[in-house]
Tab-separated table of C-alpha atoms and ligand atoms in Angstrom:
chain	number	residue	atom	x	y	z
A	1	UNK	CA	124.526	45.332	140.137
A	2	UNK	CA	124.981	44.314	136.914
A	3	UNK	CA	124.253	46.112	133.166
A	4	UNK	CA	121.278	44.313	132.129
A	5	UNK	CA	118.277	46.066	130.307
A	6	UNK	CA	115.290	47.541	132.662
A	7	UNK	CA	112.747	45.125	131.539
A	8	UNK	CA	115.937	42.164	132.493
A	9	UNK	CA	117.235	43.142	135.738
A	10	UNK	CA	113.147	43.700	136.536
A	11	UNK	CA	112.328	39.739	135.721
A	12	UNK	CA	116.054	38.624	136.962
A	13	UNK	CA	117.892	40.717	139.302
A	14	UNK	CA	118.454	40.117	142.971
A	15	UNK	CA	117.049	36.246	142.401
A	16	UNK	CA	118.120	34.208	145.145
A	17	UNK	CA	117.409	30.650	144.944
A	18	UNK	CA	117.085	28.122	147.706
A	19	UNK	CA	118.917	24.275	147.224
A	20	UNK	CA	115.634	23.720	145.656
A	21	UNK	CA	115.938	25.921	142.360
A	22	UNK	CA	112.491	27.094	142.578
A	23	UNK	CA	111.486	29.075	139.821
A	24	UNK	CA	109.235	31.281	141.359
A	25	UNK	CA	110.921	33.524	144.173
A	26	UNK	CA	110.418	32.270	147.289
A	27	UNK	CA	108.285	33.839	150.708
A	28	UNK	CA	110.542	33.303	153.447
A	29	UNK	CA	107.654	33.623	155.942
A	30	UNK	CA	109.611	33.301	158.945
A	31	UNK	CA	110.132	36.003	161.629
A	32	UNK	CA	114.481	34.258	162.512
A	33	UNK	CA	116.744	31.964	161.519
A	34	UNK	CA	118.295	28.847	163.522
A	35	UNK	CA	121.951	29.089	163.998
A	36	UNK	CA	124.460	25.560	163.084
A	37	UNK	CA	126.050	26.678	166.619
A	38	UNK	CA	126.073	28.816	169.647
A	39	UNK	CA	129.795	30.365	167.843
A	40	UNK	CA	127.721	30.960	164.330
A	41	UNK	CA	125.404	32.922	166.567
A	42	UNK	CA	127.892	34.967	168.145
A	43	UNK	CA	129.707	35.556	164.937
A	44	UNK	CA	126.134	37.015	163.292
A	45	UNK	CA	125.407	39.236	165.260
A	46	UNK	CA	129.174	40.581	164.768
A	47	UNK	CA	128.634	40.880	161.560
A	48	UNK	CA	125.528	39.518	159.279
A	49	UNK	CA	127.519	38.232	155.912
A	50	UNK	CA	125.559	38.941	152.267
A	51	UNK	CA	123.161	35.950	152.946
A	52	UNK	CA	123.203	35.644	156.592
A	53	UNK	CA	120.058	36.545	158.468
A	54	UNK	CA	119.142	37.438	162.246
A	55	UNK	CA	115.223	38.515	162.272
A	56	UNK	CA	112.994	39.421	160.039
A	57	UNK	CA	112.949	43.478	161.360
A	58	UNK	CA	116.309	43.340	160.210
A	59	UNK	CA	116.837	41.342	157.107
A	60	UNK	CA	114.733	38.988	154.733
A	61	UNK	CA	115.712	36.871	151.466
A	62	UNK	CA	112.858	37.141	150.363
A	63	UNK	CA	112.833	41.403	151.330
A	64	UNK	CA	116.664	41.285	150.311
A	65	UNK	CA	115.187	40.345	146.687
A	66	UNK	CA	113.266	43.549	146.198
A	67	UNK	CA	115.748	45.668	147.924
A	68	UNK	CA	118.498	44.233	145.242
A	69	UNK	CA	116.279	44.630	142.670
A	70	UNK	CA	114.787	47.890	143.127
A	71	UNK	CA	118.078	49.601	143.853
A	72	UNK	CA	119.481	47.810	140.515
A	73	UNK	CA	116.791	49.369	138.345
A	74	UNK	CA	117.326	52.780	140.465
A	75	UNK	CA	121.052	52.761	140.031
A	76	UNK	CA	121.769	53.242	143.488
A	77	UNK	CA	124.279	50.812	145.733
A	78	UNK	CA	121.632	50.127	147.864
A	79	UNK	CA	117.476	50.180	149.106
A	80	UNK	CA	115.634	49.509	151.872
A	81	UNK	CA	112.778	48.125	152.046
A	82	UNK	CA	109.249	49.953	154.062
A	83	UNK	CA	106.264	49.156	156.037
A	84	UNK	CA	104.521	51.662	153.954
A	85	UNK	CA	105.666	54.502	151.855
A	86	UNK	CA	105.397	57.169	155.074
A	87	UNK	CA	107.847	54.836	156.638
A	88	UNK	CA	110.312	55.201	154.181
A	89	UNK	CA	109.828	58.868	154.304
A	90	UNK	CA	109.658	59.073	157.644
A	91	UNK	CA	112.819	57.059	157.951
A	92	UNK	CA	114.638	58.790	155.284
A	93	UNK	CA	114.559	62.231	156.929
A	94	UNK	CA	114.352	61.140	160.557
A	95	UNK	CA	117.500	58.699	160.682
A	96	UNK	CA	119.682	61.368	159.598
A	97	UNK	CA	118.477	64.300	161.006
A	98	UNK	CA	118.753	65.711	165.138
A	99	UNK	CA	117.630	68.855	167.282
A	100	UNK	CA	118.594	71.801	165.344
A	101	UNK	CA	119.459	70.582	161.606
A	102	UNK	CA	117.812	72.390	158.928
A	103	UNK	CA	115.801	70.945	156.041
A	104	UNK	CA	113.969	72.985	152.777
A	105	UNK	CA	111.258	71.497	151.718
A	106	UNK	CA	108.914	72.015	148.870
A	107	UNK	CA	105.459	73.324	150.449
A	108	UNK	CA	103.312	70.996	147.340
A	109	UNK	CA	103.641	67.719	149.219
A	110	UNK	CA	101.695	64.489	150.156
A	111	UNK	CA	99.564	65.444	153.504
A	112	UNK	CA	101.346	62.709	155.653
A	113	UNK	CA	104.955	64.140	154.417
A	114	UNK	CA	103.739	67.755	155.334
A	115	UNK	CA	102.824	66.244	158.547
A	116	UNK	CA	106.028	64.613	158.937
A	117	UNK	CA	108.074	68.120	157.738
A	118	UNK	CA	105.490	70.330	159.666
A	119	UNK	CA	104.568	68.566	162.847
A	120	UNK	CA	106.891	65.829	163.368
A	121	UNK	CA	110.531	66.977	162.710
A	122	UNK	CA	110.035	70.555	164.333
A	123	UNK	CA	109.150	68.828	167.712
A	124	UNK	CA	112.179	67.128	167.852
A	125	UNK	CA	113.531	70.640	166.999
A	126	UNK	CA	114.658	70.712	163.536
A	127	UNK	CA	113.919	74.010	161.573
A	128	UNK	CA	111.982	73.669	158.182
A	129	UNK	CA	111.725	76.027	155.229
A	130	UNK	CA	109.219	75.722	152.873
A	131	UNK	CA	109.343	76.913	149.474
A	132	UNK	CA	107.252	76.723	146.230
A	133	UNK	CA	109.443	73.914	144.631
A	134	UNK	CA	109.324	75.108	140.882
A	135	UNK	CA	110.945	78.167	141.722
A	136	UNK	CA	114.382	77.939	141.955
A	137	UNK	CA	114.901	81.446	143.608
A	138	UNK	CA	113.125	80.625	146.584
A	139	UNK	CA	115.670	77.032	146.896
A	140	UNK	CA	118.664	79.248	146.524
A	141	UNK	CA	117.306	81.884	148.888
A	142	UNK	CA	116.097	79.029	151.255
A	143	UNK	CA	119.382	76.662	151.423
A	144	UNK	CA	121.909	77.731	153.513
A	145	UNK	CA	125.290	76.769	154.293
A	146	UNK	CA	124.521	74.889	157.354
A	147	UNK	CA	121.471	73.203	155.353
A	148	UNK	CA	121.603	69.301	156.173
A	149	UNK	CA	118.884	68.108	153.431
A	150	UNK	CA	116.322	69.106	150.912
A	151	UNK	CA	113.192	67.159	150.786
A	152	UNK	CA	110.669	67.231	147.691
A	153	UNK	CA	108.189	65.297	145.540
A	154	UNK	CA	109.668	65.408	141.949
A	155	UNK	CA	106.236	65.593	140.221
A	156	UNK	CA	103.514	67.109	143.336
A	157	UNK	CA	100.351	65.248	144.356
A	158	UNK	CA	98.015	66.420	142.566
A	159	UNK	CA	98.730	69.501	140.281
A	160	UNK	CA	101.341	67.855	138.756
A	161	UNK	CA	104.001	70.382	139.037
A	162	UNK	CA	107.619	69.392	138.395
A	163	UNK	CA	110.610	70.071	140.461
A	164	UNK	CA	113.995	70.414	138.516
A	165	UNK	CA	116.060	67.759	140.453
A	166	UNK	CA	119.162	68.749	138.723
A	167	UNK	CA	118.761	72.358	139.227
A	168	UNK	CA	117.691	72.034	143.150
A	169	UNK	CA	120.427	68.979	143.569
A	170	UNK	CA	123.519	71.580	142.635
A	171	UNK	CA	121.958	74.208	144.821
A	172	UNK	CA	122.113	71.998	147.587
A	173	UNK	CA	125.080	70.084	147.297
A	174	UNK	CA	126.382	73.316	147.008
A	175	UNK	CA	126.374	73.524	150.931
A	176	UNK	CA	126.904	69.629	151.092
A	177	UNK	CA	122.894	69.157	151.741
A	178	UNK	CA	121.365	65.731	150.963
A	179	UNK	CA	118.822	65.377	148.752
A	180	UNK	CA	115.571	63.370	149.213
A	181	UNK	CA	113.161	62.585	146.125
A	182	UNK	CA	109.715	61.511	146.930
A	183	UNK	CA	109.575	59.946	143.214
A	184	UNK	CA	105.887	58.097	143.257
A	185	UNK	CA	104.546	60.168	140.352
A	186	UNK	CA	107.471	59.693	138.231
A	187	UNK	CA	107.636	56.354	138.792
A	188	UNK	CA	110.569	53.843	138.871
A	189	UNK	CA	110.344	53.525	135.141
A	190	UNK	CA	110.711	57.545	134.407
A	191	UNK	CA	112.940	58.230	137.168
A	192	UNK	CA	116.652	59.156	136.404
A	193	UNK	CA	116.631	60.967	139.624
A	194	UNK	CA	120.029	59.663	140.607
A	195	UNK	CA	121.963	60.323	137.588
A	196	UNK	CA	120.252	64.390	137.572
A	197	UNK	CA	121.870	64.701	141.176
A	198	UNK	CA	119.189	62.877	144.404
A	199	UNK	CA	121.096	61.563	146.703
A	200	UNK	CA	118.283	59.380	148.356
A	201	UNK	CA	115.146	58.237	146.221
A	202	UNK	CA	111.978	57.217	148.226
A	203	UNK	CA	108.937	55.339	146.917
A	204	UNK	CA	105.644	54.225	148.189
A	205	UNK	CA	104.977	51.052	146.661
A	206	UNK	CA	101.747	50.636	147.564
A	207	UNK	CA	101.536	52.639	143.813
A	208	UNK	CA	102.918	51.804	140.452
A	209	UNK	CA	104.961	48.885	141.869
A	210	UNK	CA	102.412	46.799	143.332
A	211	UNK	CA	100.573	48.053	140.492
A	212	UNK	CA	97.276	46.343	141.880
A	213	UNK	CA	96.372	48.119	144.668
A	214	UNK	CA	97.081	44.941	146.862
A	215	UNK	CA	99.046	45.744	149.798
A	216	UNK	CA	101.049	48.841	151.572
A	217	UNK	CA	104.778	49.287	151.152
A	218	UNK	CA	107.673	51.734	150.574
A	219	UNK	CA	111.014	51.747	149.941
A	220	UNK	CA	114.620	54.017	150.443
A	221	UNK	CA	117.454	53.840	147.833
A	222	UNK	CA	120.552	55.922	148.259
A	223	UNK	CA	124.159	54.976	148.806
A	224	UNK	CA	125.489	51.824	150.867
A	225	UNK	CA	126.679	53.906	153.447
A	226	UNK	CA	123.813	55.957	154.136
A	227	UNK	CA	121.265	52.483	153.482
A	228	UNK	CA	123.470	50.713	155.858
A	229	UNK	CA	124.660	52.771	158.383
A	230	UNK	CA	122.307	55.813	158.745
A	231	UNK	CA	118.852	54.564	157.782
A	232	UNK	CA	118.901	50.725	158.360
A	233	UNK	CA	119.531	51.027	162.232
A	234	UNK	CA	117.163	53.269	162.442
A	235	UNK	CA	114.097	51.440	160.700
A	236	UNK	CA	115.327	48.475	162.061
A	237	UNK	CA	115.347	49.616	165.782
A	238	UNK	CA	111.680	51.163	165.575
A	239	UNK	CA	109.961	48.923	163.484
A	240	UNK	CA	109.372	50.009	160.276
A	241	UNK	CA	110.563	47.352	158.023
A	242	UNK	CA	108.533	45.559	154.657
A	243	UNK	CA	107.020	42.157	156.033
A	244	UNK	CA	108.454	39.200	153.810
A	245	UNK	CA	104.840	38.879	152.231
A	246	UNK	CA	104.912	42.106	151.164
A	247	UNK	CA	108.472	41.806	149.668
A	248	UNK	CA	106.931	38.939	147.537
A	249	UNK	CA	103.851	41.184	145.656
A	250	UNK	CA	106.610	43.802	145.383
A	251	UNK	CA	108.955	41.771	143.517
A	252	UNK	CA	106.412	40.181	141.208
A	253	UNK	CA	105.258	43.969	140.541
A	254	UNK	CA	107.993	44.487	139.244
A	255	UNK	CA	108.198	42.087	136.561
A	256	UNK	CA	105.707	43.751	135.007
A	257	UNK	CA	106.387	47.454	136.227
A	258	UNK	CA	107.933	48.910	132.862
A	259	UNK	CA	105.201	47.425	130.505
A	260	UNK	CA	102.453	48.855	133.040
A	261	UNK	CA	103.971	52.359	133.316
A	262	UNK	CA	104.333	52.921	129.421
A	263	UNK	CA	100.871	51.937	129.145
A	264	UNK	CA	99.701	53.997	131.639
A	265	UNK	CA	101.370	56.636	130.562
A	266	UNK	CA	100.296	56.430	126.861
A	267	UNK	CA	96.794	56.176	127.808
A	268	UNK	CA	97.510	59.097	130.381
A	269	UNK	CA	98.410	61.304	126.948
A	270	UNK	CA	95.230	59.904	124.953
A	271	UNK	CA	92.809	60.785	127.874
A	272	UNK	CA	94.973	64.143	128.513
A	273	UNK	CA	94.513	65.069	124.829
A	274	UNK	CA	90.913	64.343	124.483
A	275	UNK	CA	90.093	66.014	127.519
A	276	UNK	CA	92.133	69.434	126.074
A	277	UNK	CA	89.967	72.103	125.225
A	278	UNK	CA	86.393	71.032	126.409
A	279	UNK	CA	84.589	74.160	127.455
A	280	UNK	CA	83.790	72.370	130.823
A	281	UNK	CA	86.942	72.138	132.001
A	282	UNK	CA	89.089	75.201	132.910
A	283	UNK	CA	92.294	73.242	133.218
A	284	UNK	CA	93.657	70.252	131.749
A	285	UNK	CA	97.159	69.529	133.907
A	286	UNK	CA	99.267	66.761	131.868
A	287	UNK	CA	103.110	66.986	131.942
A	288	UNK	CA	103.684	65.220	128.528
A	289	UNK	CA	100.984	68.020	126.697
A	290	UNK	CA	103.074	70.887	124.930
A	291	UNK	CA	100.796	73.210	126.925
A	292	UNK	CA	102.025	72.067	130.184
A	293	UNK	CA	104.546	74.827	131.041
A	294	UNK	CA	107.267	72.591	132.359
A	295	UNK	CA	106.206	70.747	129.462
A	296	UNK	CA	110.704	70.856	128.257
A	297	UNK	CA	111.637	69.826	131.749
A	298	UNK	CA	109.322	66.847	132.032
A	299	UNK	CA	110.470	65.417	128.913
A	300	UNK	CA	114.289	66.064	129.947
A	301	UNK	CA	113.876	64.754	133.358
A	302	UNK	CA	111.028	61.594	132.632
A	303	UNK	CA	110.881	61.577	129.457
A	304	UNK	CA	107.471	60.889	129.656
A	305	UNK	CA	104.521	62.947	131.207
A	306	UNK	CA	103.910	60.154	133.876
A	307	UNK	CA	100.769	58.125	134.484
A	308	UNK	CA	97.890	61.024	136.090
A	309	UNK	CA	95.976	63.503	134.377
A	310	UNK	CA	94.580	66.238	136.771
A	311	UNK	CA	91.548	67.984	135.493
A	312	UNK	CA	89.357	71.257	136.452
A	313	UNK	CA	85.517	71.251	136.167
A	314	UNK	CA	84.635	74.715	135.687
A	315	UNK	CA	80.933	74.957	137.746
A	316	UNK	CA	82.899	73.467	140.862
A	317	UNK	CA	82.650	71.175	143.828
A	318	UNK	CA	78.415	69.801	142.996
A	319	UNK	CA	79.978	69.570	139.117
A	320	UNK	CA	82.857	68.020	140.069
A	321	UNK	CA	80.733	65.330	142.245
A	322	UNK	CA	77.946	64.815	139.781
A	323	UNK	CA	80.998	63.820	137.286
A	324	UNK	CA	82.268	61.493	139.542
A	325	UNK	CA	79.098	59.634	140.490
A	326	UNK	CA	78.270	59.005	136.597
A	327	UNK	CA	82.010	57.450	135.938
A	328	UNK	CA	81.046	53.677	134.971
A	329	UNK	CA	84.899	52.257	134.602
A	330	UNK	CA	86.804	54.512	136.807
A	331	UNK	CA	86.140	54.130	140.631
A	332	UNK	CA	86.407	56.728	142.960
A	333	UNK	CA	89.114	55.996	145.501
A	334	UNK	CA	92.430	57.455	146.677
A	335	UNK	CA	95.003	55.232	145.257
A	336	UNK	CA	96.792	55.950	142.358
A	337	UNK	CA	99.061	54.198	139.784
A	338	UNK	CA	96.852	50.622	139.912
A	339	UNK	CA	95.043	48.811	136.670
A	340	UNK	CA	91.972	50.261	137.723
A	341	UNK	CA	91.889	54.030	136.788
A	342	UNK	CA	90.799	56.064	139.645
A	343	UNK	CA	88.934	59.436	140.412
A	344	UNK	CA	89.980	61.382	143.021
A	345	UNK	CA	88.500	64.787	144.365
A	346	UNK	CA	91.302	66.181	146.766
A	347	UNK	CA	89.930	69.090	148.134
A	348	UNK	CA	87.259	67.079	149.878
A	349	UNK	CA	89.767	63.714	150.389
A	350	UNK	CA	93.518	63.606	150.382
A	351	UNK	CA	93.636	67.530	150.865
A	352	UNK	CA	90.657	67.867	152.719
A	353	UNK	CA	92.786	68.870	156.013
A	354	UNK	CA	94.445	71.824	154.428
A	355	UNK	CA	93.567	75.258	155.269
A	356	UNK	CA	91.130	77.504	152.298
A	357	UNK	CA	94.225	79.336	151.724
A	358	UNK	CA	96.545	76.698	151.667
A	359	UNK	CA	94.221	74.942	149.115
A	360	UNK	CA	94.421	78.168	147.202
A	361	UNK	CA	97.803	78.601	147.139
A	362	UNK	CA	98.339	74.521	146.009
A	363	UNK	CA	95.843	75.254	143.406
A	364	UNK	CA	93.434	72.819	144.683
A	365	UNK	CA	90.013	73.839	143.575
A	366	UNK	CA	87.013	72.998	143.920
A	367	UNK	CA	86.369	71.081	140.896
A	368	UNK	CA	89.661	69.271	140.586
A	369	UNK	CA	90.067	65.943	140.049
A	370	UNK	CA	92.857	63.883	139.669
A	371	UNK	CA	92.296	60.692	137.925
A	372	UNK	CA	94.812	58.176	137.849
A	373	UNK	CA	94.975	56.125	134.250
A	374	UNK	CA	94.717	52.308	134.619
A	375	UNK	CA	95.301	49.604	132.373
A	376	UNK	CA	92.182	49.686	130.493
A	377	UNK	CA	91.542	50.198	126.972
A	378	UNK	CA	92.256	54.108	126.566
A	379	UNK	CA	89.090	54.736	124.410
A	380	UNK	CA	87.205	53.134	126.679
A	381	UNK	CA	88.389	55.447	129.592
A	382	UNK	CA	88.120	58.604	127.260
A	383	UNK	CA	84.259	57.548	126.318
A	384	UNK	CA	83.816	57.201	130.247
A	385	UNK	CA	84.998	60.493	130.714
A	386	UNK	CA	83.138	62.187	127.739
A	387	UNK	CA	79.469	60.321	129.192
A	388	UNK	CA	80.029	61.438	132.529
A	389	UNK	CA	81.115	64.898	131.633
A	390	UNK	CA	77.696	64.819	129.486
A	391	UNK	CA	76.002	63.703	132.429
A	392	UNK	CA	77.219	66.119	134.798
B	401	LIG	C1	101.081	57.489	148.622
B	401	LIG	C2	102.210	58.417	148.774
B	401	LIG	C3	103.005	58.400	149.921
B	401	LIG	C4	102.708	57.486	151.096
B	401	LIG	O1	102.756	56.154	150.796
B	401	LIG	P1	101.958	55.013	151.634
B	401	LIG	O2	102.390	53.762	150.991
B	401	LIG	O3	100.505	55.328	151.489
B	401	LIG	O4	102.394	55.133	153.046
B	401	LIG	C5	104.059	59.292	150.002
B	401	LIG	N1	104.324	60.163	149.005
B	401	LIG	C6	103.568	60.206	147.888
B	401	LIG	C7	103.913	61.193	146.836
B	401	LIG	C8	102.492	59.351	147.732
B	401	LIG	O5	101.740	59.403	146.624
């Protein structure tokens, strides 16, 4: 690691050059590696030095790049790089976890990590508690000595709602509990996860850091010893690691990843703004708006209010879908964090599984849309927004 600026080590670190001094990082699209002998072989699979390879499950240079310089901008030792953002959570709770550990859990998550938490982990016997993860009474009733990790999503999918990684990181490492941060909405840009106290920071990359909405990917960052020796034999053995294609989009994402983010995110607070206060909409959810009640704590822990805007039409689900269907610059998808600003209605799409009460409970209405601010011109997205409310 070294101590060069974000926007620096997100051009320059990790860059490993062939004996060709290409310019542009390089795809190694190759599954292995030839050894010089049958003793170099040997001596590998001992031990794999810093730029020795075995197969591409394993290890990549051009998959080493990202990993080197994702976990630079994180500030962790260490990353590993994902199939798919639900492989690096997946990994990150499975590898370390067996038959009768027990993990809290916020209860605001992703579907697939619910399904991982809910359905997954307890059949292999471990024992989950969820709480509501902004209310720190529930994590200190709910972590117990005993308590081998905490899992959350820093900002939840897709109300927005903040959980205070400092607060929750003492209350678990009070009882030596690991602590897992889902970080997509804050993004790699607003994330000081690891100095407030996470332990392990996981991404989906198929978001802000491919940025265009190209291809799938996720990645782990945490200490060397738990990259190394608790989750890399484990993704490594069943399959779950980023495909040396992949690796390449990621790292030129990156390049551009803090310029993207602070545009996003200063459109996200024009669009947030303008939407505040229109009689049609009963909420208007933006961390970085002073009426935003963890309004203090977003600034403290992002210093930003990230890069979505979640929204409530008032008249409900027909609303909600008329408003949609007149959007002429947004698209209606299920991504989020790409240069195209996207619409999304979960109750009927990303949520859709969830029980009417759950819904309730997670604040997923009827007319609530999340809508993910691209890179286009912010007036342009507001005017979108203002015809198709019109229309509705
Ligand atoms: C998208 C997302 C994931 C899953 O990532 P994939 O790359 O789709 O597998 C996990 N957590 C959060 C918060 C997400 O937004």
């Amino acid at each position: 690691m070294t101590d060069w600026k974000t926007r620096t080590k997100l051009v320059h670190e990790g860059s490993r050059r062939s004996q060709y001094g290409e310019m542009a990082e390089a795809i190694f699209l190759t599954q292995g590696f030839a050894y010089e002998s049958a003793e170099s072989a040997e001596a590998r699979f001992v031990k794999a030095g810093d730029d020795e390879f075995i197969y591409a499950r394993y290890g990549n240079p051009t998959t080493r790049m990202f990993e080197e310089r994702i976990a630079g901008l994180e500030g962790t030792e260490d990353a590993f790089a994902t199939a798919s953002g639900m492989a690096a959570v997946n990994g990150a709770l499975t590898s370390m976890l067996r038959a009768g550990d027990h993990v809290v859990s916020s209860r605001a998550l992703f579907g697939s990590c619910l399904y991982i938490l809910e359905e997954v982990l307890t059949r292999y016997g471990v024992k989950v508690t969820f709480v509501d993860g902004a209310d720190l009474d529930q994590w200190r009733a709910a972590v117990v000595p005993g308590t081998k990790a905490v899992f959350f999503e820093s900002m939840s999918n897709p109300t927005l709602e903040l959980v205070d990684i400092r607060a929750v990181s003492e209350i678990a490492h009070a009882v030596g509990a690991l602590v897992i941060v889902d970080n997509v909405f804050a993004t790699p840009i607003f994330s000081r996860a690891v100095e407030q106290g996470a332990d392990v920071v996981v991404y989906s990359t198929t978001k802000h850091i491919d940025g265009q909405g190209r291809a799938l990917g996720g990645v782990v960052c945490g200490t060397k010893d738990y990259i190394r020796k608790v989750l890399e034999p484990y993704m490594k053995h069943t399959g779950g690691s980023m495909s040396p294609f992949t690796s390449w989009i990621m790292l030129n994402g990156m390049a551009t990843l803090d310029l993207r983010c602070r545009a996003m995110a200063e459109s996200a607070l024009k669009v947030a703004r303008a939407l505040e206060g229109d009689a049609r909409l009963s909420r208007v959810i933006y961390p970085g708006l002073e009426s935003h009640p963890q309004h203090a704590l977003a600034m403290a822990q992002m210093g930003s209010g990230g890069t979505l805007v979640t929204f409530d039409i008032a008249a409900g689900k027909e609303a909600a879908f008329r408003f949609m269907n007149a959007l002429e610059i947004a698209k209606i998808s299920n991504n989020l964090g790409d240069a195209k600003s996207i619409a999304t209605h979960p109750a009927t799409t990303t949520h859709q599984r969830l029980a009417p009460e759950v819904k309730a409970q997670l604040g997923i209405t009827p007319g609530l849309i999340r809508f993910s601010v691209g890179l286009e011109d912010a007036d342009d997205l507001i005017a979108d927004l203002k015809q198709a409310l019109d229309k509705m």
